[in-house]
Amino acid sequence: GSGDVGPGSDALKVGVFFPGSVSDTGFMQSGYLGYQRLEQAGGVELSYVEQLEASDYEQALVRFASQNDLVVSLGGQTDADVRKVAPQFPEVKFVEIGGPADAPPLPNLAYYDPQQAEAEFLSGAVSATVSSNGTVGFVGGVELPAIVNAAHAFGNGARFAKHDATVLPPQYVGDFNDPAKAKQAASATYGAGADVLGQIVNLGKQGMAQAAQEGGKSMVGGPIPGDCGDPRFVGYVHTDIGKEIEYAVNAVQSGTWAAQQVRFGLTSGNGGTDFVLCSTDPTVAATLQRAEDQLAAGAVQPY
Amino acid sequence: MGALLELQGLGKRYGAVGNGWALHDVTLSVAAGTVHCVLGENGAGKSTLCNLVNGGVRPTTGDMSVQGTAYRPGSPADALRRGIAMVHQHFSLIPTMTVRENLQLVRRRALGDRLDRIADEFGLAVDPGRRVGDLPVGARQKVEIVKALLPDPDLVLLDEPTGVLDVAEIDALIGTCQAIAGSGRAVVLVTHKLGEVSRVADAATVLRHGTVVGGGLLSEVPVPRLLSLMLGRDAGELDADAASAVGLLPGGSTRGRAGRAGRAGATALSARNVHSGSGAETALGARNVLSVRGLTVHHPDGSPAVVGVDLDLRAGEITGIAGVEGNGQSELVRVLSGALRPTAGTVRLGDDDITSATPAARTRAGLGVVPEDRHREAMVGELSVAENLLLAELGRSGGRFRRRGMLQRAAMDAAAASVIEDYAVRADGPRAEMRSLSGGNQQKIVLARELAIDGLTVLVAAQPTRGLDFGAVASVLARLRGAADRGVAVLVVSSEVGELLTLCDRILVGYRGRLLGPVETTDPTAADRVGTLMTGTAA
Amino acid sequence: MTTRLLHPATVAAGAVVAALLVGVLLAGLAGADPLTTVSALVEGMVGTPYAIGESLNGVAVLMLVAAGFVIAYRAGLVNVGGEGQLCAGGIAATAVGTGLPAGTPAVVALPSVLIAAAAAGFAWAAVPAALRAWRGTSEIITTLLLNFVGLALVTLVVHEEGLLRQPVTSSETLPQSAPLVDGAHLPSLGLPRSPATIAVAVAVVALVAVGIVLRRTGTGLRLTALGHAPAAAARLGVPVARTRFLALGGAGAFAGVAGGMVVATAPAVLAEGFTSGYGFSGLVVGLLARGSMTALAAVAVLLGFLVSGGINLQLVAGVPATTVSIVESLIILFIAGSAAWAARRRAAARRPAHRPAGAPVETVGATR
Amino acid sequence: MTLLTQILVSGIGFALPLLVAAVGELVSERAGALNLSLEGMMLSGAFCAVLGSVTTGSPWLGAVAGVLGGLLLGAAQALLSVRALADQIVVGIAANALALAASTFGARLVFTGGTEVPAFDRLPIPVLHDIPVLGPAVFSQTALGWICVLVVVVTAVLLGPRTGRGLRIDATGEDAVAADRTGLPVRRLRALCILLTSAMAGLAGAQLALSEVRAFSDNMTAGIGYLAVVAVIAGRWRAPGTALAAVLFGLAQALQYALPALGVAVPPALLTMIPYAIAVVAVSGLAGSSRAPSCLTVPFARA
Ligand SMILES: Nc1ncnc2c1ncn2[C@@H]1O[C@H](COP(=O)(O)OP(=O)(O)OP(=O)(O)O)[C@@H](O)[C@H]1O
Ligand SMILES: Nc1ncnc2c1ncn2[C@@H]1O[C@H](COP(=O)(O)OP(=O)(O)OP(=O)(O)O)[C@@H](O)[C@H]1O
Ligand SMILES: [Mg+2]
Ligand SMILES: [Mg+2]
């Protein structure tokens, strides 16, 4: 337990469940960054659990629910357990981040949907623009709905920027955190002609970056923005999962929490999606801006 | 010559067995240039003694010294470094490797030269290209000895090496021992056979129940005295079976069962031989209970092991199969026991074809088998004596040792205890682990089990007395004879011709996968005829 | 050193305490004080009926896998394939449990699901079992290999629509199965505020039954004989190949049922990772128990309850998840290492005191 | 680079660490010791290699640290399974869990932020490197990669089944009791083999981390260690077969990611099963004969 609030105070008690590792350089870590910001800000009593086997999800959720006012669970893999536990604790508010975007909320369960697809649309647009041969590709961790949609969005973004862009079929590594395989997947896609890759993998990124280095190619980083000094990266998508945890806490504190599907991203006004461009080429910046505007306006659909 | 090996108050204690001392306060000295025999009944502690000296087992008490300096081997490797090599009866060649590879494990440099020298010096030649697993037992034993000699040891320990050898091979071995001793080294030879002792030993030590009961230079302690020491009683009481078993009366003085039957009751051990008589035998003998036709078996490598063998066993008759090991006898027995599928041929028990029956079905049909490889095929060392005796019976429905599916331990113990008493088995009770018994006692249990099979009509016993002391040998032979007297057809496979001559009605000889003979044991020239057949002279 | 101090239970307890001490030390490194660490651990393990019930469900799975393991182990076979057999059981249970009509009563649904799971576990183990029984192929190797195939198979069936993936209604449909019909869900044991299901009862019954069969019946004796001396067992009437096949298949069936039970426990869907490493943990439990059913239950309870304790350690004391798994693996290593060591010391302790100094001790020849 | 070259390059890149670990494991298995802990040894090697490289600034010292990291776990495996007679499989499984947890723990302590990892660069062999297709794949390895190749060849030759050492190792694994009676130091031999295996696994981890991925990430071996054990089995306990299996597995994996680029869609899970299925067939005797060393996993103690 942490936060500078002593037990027994009437501060909001929040439990955050990361089924994966909070140092995965991806989805979970992005969420954990938000957790740490909340910790620094103070005023809430926070606790978290990370890295459990599937059979223990339920137990973790129940423990959170019996000690907190708000339980935030990350990742669609916890959906079945969250939907089971939430009804048993009607007075506790639940938020599931990254669950199915079409799942009906329960009276005390809200779904927050990080629009990774929107970010990948931007990523695709940037990739196609900086690509010297107009061929781009995408590497995803596991064939989950959110990732598949993001892969589509990446392709749509590429074609949005360059209508004749060649978008190679997406690669799914089968594991978000396997750098050796991710390197192979990236190498294969580079080998098939792509010179810029989009991605949603976590620790696998290390391998992809290595493939880019060896092939003299480039890629898009993210979801946590990194260093633009690294020539392999044309930019970083910034999907801020932490922002959604902060949003949940704020919503409960301010009494605006509602059991609903909440979208984060360009179209929602809730923010959480962004693109950090490393290229200084004004045409790239212009294309990115155009893509952002069109998305926000609803003129194009990411997928 | 000075003492090569000296043992001072050496003792080894195992937690579970009796008072626990397998060997107690043994003081002993082996001089260079001698062959030193270690004698004793089964379980007397001979192997333990060898293993202590060889570093395979650590002593509980006592000290050892080699050539005057303290010797405390932690492993066989240590022993080798101090110039001590051992030939074990089992498990020390890698069966999947060739002879050469096995020998290379000990020595690589100039192996060929060394082998040539060993062949010259000790008359031991081996075929380095053969896979050890494919060699007959006698040949393996030879490889073992060559392997022990490779590092040029000062002392060679031979733990019952003669059990699996034929007469000629034993002669060769004795020559080898003498050659080793003659070269200034020493041999410790464990054996049950006093005949061998008198031929080869310079000195002997007799163990009883783990302690030294006597011994010394053979010039001072003559062989009959050794015998009394082993027995713990006067050698004059020794009966003929036992005498032949220890190699004192080669070939047996009384030939054949007919001759033996005449003396029925003359010794305590054959007292069970009650209703025997040639008349009864002939009447029963008319009936063939087991017949084998055209039996052919191949080795895994495709070479033939048994070739078109026919065999008939008659009720109440004891048939022996003699022969040098590796002439198909083992395979024949394994086919009869159901452990091996023949390539061709049939086995009929009474009216039933049992060629492909399971061992369980054979047992039900009244066929008992005492397998050759006791440790692997005849007993489960980790189970108790009672369990080893009664396991097969539990399989049959409604055995008296099960109630509502549960084992009745008390009943099992009672049944086993009576067998233990009946057969005079030295064991820590029915629940003692089978492996804690000495070889002879294990063999008695196996025999008891097979003899107790319901409706036993045929008993096949392979090397039933191998490695047993003479007390045990006599008892085993008496049991076999008793079975025949009850009308069981008995087949005994043995490399001890003397034993077969005294035990059997007729003897067949295994030669290159065929059975030659038969030789009637009542025939005065039987011993010679068997000997001739063993060398392959067709009958 | 007295024999009592070397009793397996004492030694195991010592190993656990030692590992926990390391854990407290590591937790201290991460900034948690020892008292909080220990109280959080204990509170997490047995603090609430909920935690106990949840742990018991895990324990039940471990016990089932381990009990099956022990059966095969008695026959001289090492079943490393629990994970794959759990997968097979889970897949079969899902296939049946999602295929039944919605209103199927529990008396029909539950047995069908569990029997399907057992059959699938058996069938999955039957491949290595048959290879072992009739071709002599090492079952350690084949069962190990089939784990990876089983895990991949689960991935396959939950990703492919034609197989067990729930109906794909939108691009948001998760790659997992539809829930099993209500009747197929494992009923609760009925303890107040406890999620413990009848899996616990089933596991206890299975454990007792296996214990009785192995120790008090002819079947157990035959398995033991086979395990120690196959050729002699054949002589004693044991049908060797068939018994081996059934023993390993039986181990698979136990693991299969365990897999079925995992799936049939709410939320009752099949998803990637549902085995949660129970197959490997079950093997560890089976091996550490060294043939004793009491030890088996104790080790299963220990490992099962540690999970809850670990979660609470993270929650209350802020101890990293990694520390918890470090402690768990150390416990296993310490028990495994000290058990054999203690067995040797026990043998030595029975010897007279005047053993020559420095003379090491023997063990009774250990084979697998 | 053509797609074919790309497949070869990334297949061999993946195969090399696999090969080193597998050939090392082969030595132990021939001596009768099964190291399921190979995975943990590799991971520990990778972690220590990166740690060493980062702290000393020298990838060479990093590689040495990697070997030591592997040895650390090897010493535990040897101590427990050879000396204390603990079950090899239990020790292997627990050691893997330990290595995973400890390296993750360690990585969070020491690798915070995007630390630059001094790593190895490719050293193409002049001329040979220019051979079409094969050249870039085979004749362009890092210095550490060349050392790996050297170690594999030296191990396979010096400990081959025809050499004196090889014979002793085989004897120990085939019949430990007989080997002991022959005067071979069975336990010492086994312990040494395990240590050699672990050193090679550590080297494999270092190669993976310092040549392939050039970074450490949690659980970065992600099953390569198990795959190496499988390669030994599929290779039927002989070095050439093991090497062939390792290369095949690497290439198959690379091919898996090349297929989508070629427009072939096969469920990745199906492809994942392939190496294991091959290994099952290889040991089953359905195609030719093969036998594990008789004493594999059987501990040795004198009675
Ligand atoms: N490892 C052991 N554990 C317990 N008891 C043992 C062990 N080894 C031997 N013994 C016991 O020690 C005694 C001596 O055994 P040993 O093998 O030395 O006899 P032996 O004279 O060689 O007999 P045999 O002629 O049958 O080979 C026996 O009672 C045996 O049961
Ligand atoms: N682990 C054990 N527990 C109890 N008794 C044992 C054990 N191992 C061996 N024995 C006993 O020790 C004796 C010797 O065993 P074994 O059959 O190996 O002797 P051997 O054939 O004379 O020896 P070797 O093979 O060394 O020449 C046997 O009588 C057996 O009863
Ligand atoms: Mg002996
Ligand atoms: Mg003996």
mmCIF file of N, CA, C and O in Angstrom, chain D residues 91-130:
data_model
loop_
_atom_site.group_PDB
_atom_site.id
_atom_site.type_symbol
_atom_site.label_atom_id
_atom_site.label_comp_id
_atom_site.label_asym_id
_atom_site.label_seq_id
_atom_site.Cartn_x
_atom_site.Cartn_y
_atom_site.Cartn_z
ATOM 1 N N VAL D 91 13.870 -29.779 -9.713
ATOM 2 C CA VAL D 91 14.881 -28.729 -9.630
ATOM 3 C C VAL D 91 14.831 -27.856 -10.887
ATOM 4 O O VAL D 91 14.869 -26.626 -10.809
ATOM 5 N N GLY D 92 14.684 -28.517 -12.041
ATOM 6 C CA GLY D 92 14.645 -27.754 -13.289
ATOM 7 C C GLY D 92 13.492 -26.767 -13.319
ATOM 8 O O GLY D 92 13.676 -25.591 -13.624
ATOM 9 N N ILE D 93 12.321 -27.251 -12.986
ATOM 10 C CA ILE D 93 11.135 -26.386 -13.043
ATOM 11 C C ILE D 93 11.264 -25.229 -12.054
ATOM 12 O O ILE D 93 11.016 -24.064 -12.381
ATOM 13 N N ALA D 94 11.696 -25.556 -10.829
ATOM 14 C CA ALA D 94 11.800 -24.512 -9.812
ATOM 15 C C ALA D 94 12.917 -23.533 -10.165
ATOM 16 O O ALA D 94 12.789 -22.321 -9.947
ATOM 17 N N ALA D 95 13.998 -24.035 -10.736
ATOM 18 C CA ALA D 95 15.112 -23.146 -11.086
ATOM 19 C C ALA D 95 14.685 -22.160 -12.169
ATOM 20 O O ALA D 95 15.093 -20.993 -12.158
ATOM 21 N N ASN D 96 13.861 -22.625 -13.101
ATOM 22 C CA ASN D 96 13.361 -21.708 -14.123
ATOM 23 C C ASN D 96 12.541 -20.597 -13.498
ATOM 24 O O ASN D 96 12.683 -19.426 -13.855
ATOM 25 N N ALA D 97 11.667 -20.987 -12.583
ATOM 26 C CA ALA D 97 10.829 -19.976 -11.937
ATOM 27 C C ALA D 97 11.707 -18.997 -11.176
ATOM 28 O O ALA D 97 11.483 -17.776 -11.201
ATOM 29 N N LEU D 98 12.720 -19.535 -10.536
ATOM 30 C CA LEU D 98 13.620 -18.688 -9.757
ATOM 31 C C LEU D 98 14.360 -17.705 -10.668
ATOM 32 O O LEU D 98 14.431 -16.501 -10.393
ATOM 33 N N ALA D 99 14.892 -18.223 -11.771
ATOM 34 C CA ALA D 99 15.652 -17.357 -12.671
ATOM 35 C C ALA D 99 14.749 -16.265 -13.245
ATOM 36 O O ALA D 99 15.149 -15.105 -13.347
ATOM 37 N N LEU D 100 13.526 -16.642 -13.603
ATOM 38 C CA LEU D 100 12.603 -15.659 -14.173
ATOM 39 C C LEU D 100 12.317 -14.560 -13.163
ATOM 40 O O LEU D 100 12.430 -13.362 -13.463
ATOM 41 N N ALA D 101 11.969 -14.985 -11.952
ATOM 42 C CA ALA D 101 11.604 -13.992 -10.943
ATOM 43 C C ALA D 101 12.813 -13.133 -10.571
ATOM 44 O O ALA D 101 12.718 -11.901 -10.491
ATOM 45 N N ALA D 102 13.947 -13.791 -10.380
ATOM 46 C CA ALA D 102 15.116 -13.036 -9.923
ATOM 47 C C ALA D 102 15.597 -12.071 -10.996
ATOM 48 O O ALA D 102 15.969 -10.934 -10.692
ATOM 49 N N SER D 103 15.563 -12.496 -12.263
ATOM 50 C CA SER D 103 16.062 -11.584 -13.298
ATOM 51 C C SER D 103 15.077 -10.428 -13.492
ATOM 52 O O SER D 103 15.492 -9.294 -13.740
ATOM 53 N N THR D 104 13.785 -10.702 -13.358
ATOM 54 C CA THR D 104 12.817 -9.610 -13.469
ATOM 55 C C THR D 104 13.013 -8.613 -12.331
ATOM 56 O O THR D 104 13.029 -7.398 -12.536
ATOM 57 N N PHE D 105 13.186 -9.179 -11.134
ATOM 58 C CA PHE D 105 13.441 -8.359 -9.947
ATOM 59 C C PHE D 105 14.689 -7.501 -10.165
ATOM 60 O O PHE D 105 14.679 -6.282 -9.986
ATOM 61 N N GLY D 106 15.743 -8.168 -10.622
ATOM 62 C CA GLY D 106 17.011 -7.478 -10.833
ATOM 63 C C GLY D 106 16.892 -6.413 -11.917
ATOM 64 O O GLY D 106 17.415 -5.310 -11.775
ATOM 65 N N ALA D 107 16.187 -6.748 -12.996
ATOM 66 C CA ALA D 107 16.074 -5.795 -14.103
ATOM 67 C C ALA D 107 15.394 -4.517 -13.638
ATOM 68 O O ALA D 107 15.765 -3.416 -14.036
ATOM 69 N N ARG D 108 14.418 -4.660 -12.758
ATOM 70 C CA ARG D 108 13.722 -3.461 -12.295
ATOM 71 C C ARG D 108 14.616 -2.625 -11.399
ATOM 72 O O ARG D 108 14.488 -1.407 -11.358
ATOM 73 N N LEU D 109 15.491 -3.313 -10.675
ATOM 74 C CA LEU D 109 16.400 -2.559 -9.822
ATOM 75 C C LEU D 109 17.439 -1.815 -10.633
ATOM 76 O O LEU D 109 17.746 -0.658 -10.355
ATOM 77 N N VAL D 110 18.004 -2.496 -11.652
ATOM 78 C CA VAL D 110 19.179 -1.915 -12.295
ATOM 79 C C VAL D 110 18.959 -1.338 -13.690
ATOM 80 O O VAL D 110 19.651 -0.408 -14.073
ATOM 81 N N PHE D 111 18.023 -1.881 -14.438
ATOM 82 C CA PHE D 111 17.852 -1.351 -15.804
ATOM 83 C C PHE D 111 16.706 -0.371 -15.867
ATOM 84 O O PHE D 111 15.693 -0.619 -16.508
ATOM 85 N N THR D 112 16.810 0.729 -15.184
ATOM 86 C CA THR D 112 15.720 1.700 -15.236
ATOM 87 C C THR D 112 16.002 2.679 -16.356
ATOM 88 O O THR D 112 17.129 3.126 -16.541
ATOM 89 N N GLY D 113 14.967 2.986 -17.090
ATOM 90 C CA GLY D 113 15.131 3.919 -18.194
ATOM 91 C C GLY D 113 15.853 3.260 -19.350
ATOM 92 O O GLY D 113 16.326 2.137 -19.259
ATOM 93 N N GLY D 114 15.950 3.952 -20.453
ATOM 94 C CA GLY D 114 16.519 3.353 -21.651
ATOM 95 C C GLY D 114 18.040 3.338 -21.607
ATOM 96 O O GLY D 114 18.712 4.104 -22.286
ATOM 97 N N THR D 115 18.600 2.442 -20.762
ATOM 98 C CA THR D 115 20.054 2.347 -20.703
ATOM 99 C C THR D 115 20.575 1.799 -22.029
ATOM 100 O O THR D 115 20.039 0.841 -22.563
ATOM 101 N N GLU D 116 21.642 2.385 -22.507
ATOM 102 C CA GLU D 116 22.270 1.895 -23.732
ATOM 103 C C GLU D 116 23.110 0.673 -23.380
ATOM 104 O O GLU D 116 23.898 0.695 -22.434
ATOM 105 N N VAL D 117 22.919 -0.403 -24.133
ATOM 106 C CA VAL D 117 23.658 -1.632 -23.846
ATOM 107 C C VAL D 117 24.810 -1.779 -24.836
ATOM 108 O O VAL D 117 24.572 -1.928 -26.031
ATOM 109 N N PRO D 118 26.054 -1.730 -24.351
ATOM 110 C CA PRO D 118 27.166 -2.003 -25.267
ATOM 111 C C PRO D 118 27.036 -3.428 -25.791
ATOM 112 O O PRO D 118 26.952 -4.367 -24.991
ATOM 113 N N ALA D 119 26.968 -3.596 -27.088
ATOM 114 C CA ALA D 119 26.693 -4.912 -27.648
ATOM 115 C C ALA D 119 27.643 -5.194 -28.803
ATOM 116 O O ALA D 119 28.512 -4.395 -29.128
ATOM 117 N N PHE D 120 27.468 -6.372 -29.392
ATOM 118 C CA PHE D 120 28.360 -6.804 -30.468
ATOM 119 C C PHE D 120 27.789 -6.436 -31.831
ATOM 120 O O PHE D 120 26.580 -6.545 -32.051
ATOM 121 N N ASP D 121 28.683 -6.037 -32.734
ATOM 122 C CA ASP D 121 28.252 -5.746 -34.095
ATOM 123 C C ASP D 121 28.636 -6.891 -35.015
ATOM 124 O O ASP D 121 29.546 -7.661 -34.720
ATOM 125 N N ARG D 122 27.952 -6.948 -36.102
ATOM 126 C CA ARG D 122 28.243 -8.029 -37.045
ATOM 127 C C ARG D 122 29.610 -7.855 -37.681
ATOM 128 O O ARG D 122 30.025 -6.746 -37.993
ATOM 129 N N LEU D 123 30.294 -8.961 -37.838
ATOM 130 C CA LEU D 123 31.600 -8.946 -38.488
ATOM 131 C C LEU D 123 31.517 -9.815 -39.730
ATOM 132 O O LEU D 123 31.847 -10.997 -39.688
ATOM 133 N N PRO D 124 31.070 -9.234 -40.838
ATOM 134 C CA PRO D 124 30.950 -10.071 -42.042
ATOM 135 C C PRO D 124 32.323 -10.537 -42.493
ATOM 136 O O PRO D 124 33.289 -9.774 -42.428
ATOM 137 N N ILE D 125 32.418 -11.763 -42.927
ATOM 138 C CA ILE D 125 33.685 -12.270 -43.458
ATOM 139 C C ILE D 125 33.802 -11.800 -44.899
ATOM 140 O O ILE D 125 32.885 -12.042 -45.692
ATOM 141 N N PRO D 126 34.877 -11.117 -45.217
ATOM 142 C CA PRO D 126 35.007 -10.615 -46.583
ATOM 143 C C PRO D 126 34.850 -11.755 -47.576
ATOM 144 O O PRO D 126 35.131 -12.902 -47.259
ATOM 145 N N VAL D 127 34.433 -11.453 -48.757
ATOM 146 C CA VAL D 127 34.235 -12.391 -49.860
ATOM 147 C C VAL D 127 33.090 -13.369 -49.564
ATOM 148 O O VAL D 127 32.047 -13.341 -50.237
ATOM 149 N N LEU D 128 33.283 -14.210 -48.534
ATOM 150 C CA LEU D 128 32.252 -15.211 -48.248
ATOM 151 C C LEU D 128 30.899 -14.549 -48.008
ATOM 152 O O LEU D 128 29.856 -15.054 -48.406
ATOM 153 N N HIS D 129 30.976 -13.407 -47.359
ATOM 154 C CA HIS D 129 29.764 -12.678 -47.035
ATOM 155 C C HIS D 129 28.990 -12.283 -48.295
ATOM 156 O O HIS D 129 27.788 -12.093 -48.280
ATOM 157 N N ASP D 130 29.704 -12.207 -49.414
ATOM 158 C CA ASP D 130 29.048 -11.760 -50.646
ATOM 159 C C ASP D 130 28.429 -12.890 -51.440
ATOM 160 O O ASP D 130 27.803 -12.663 -52.476
#
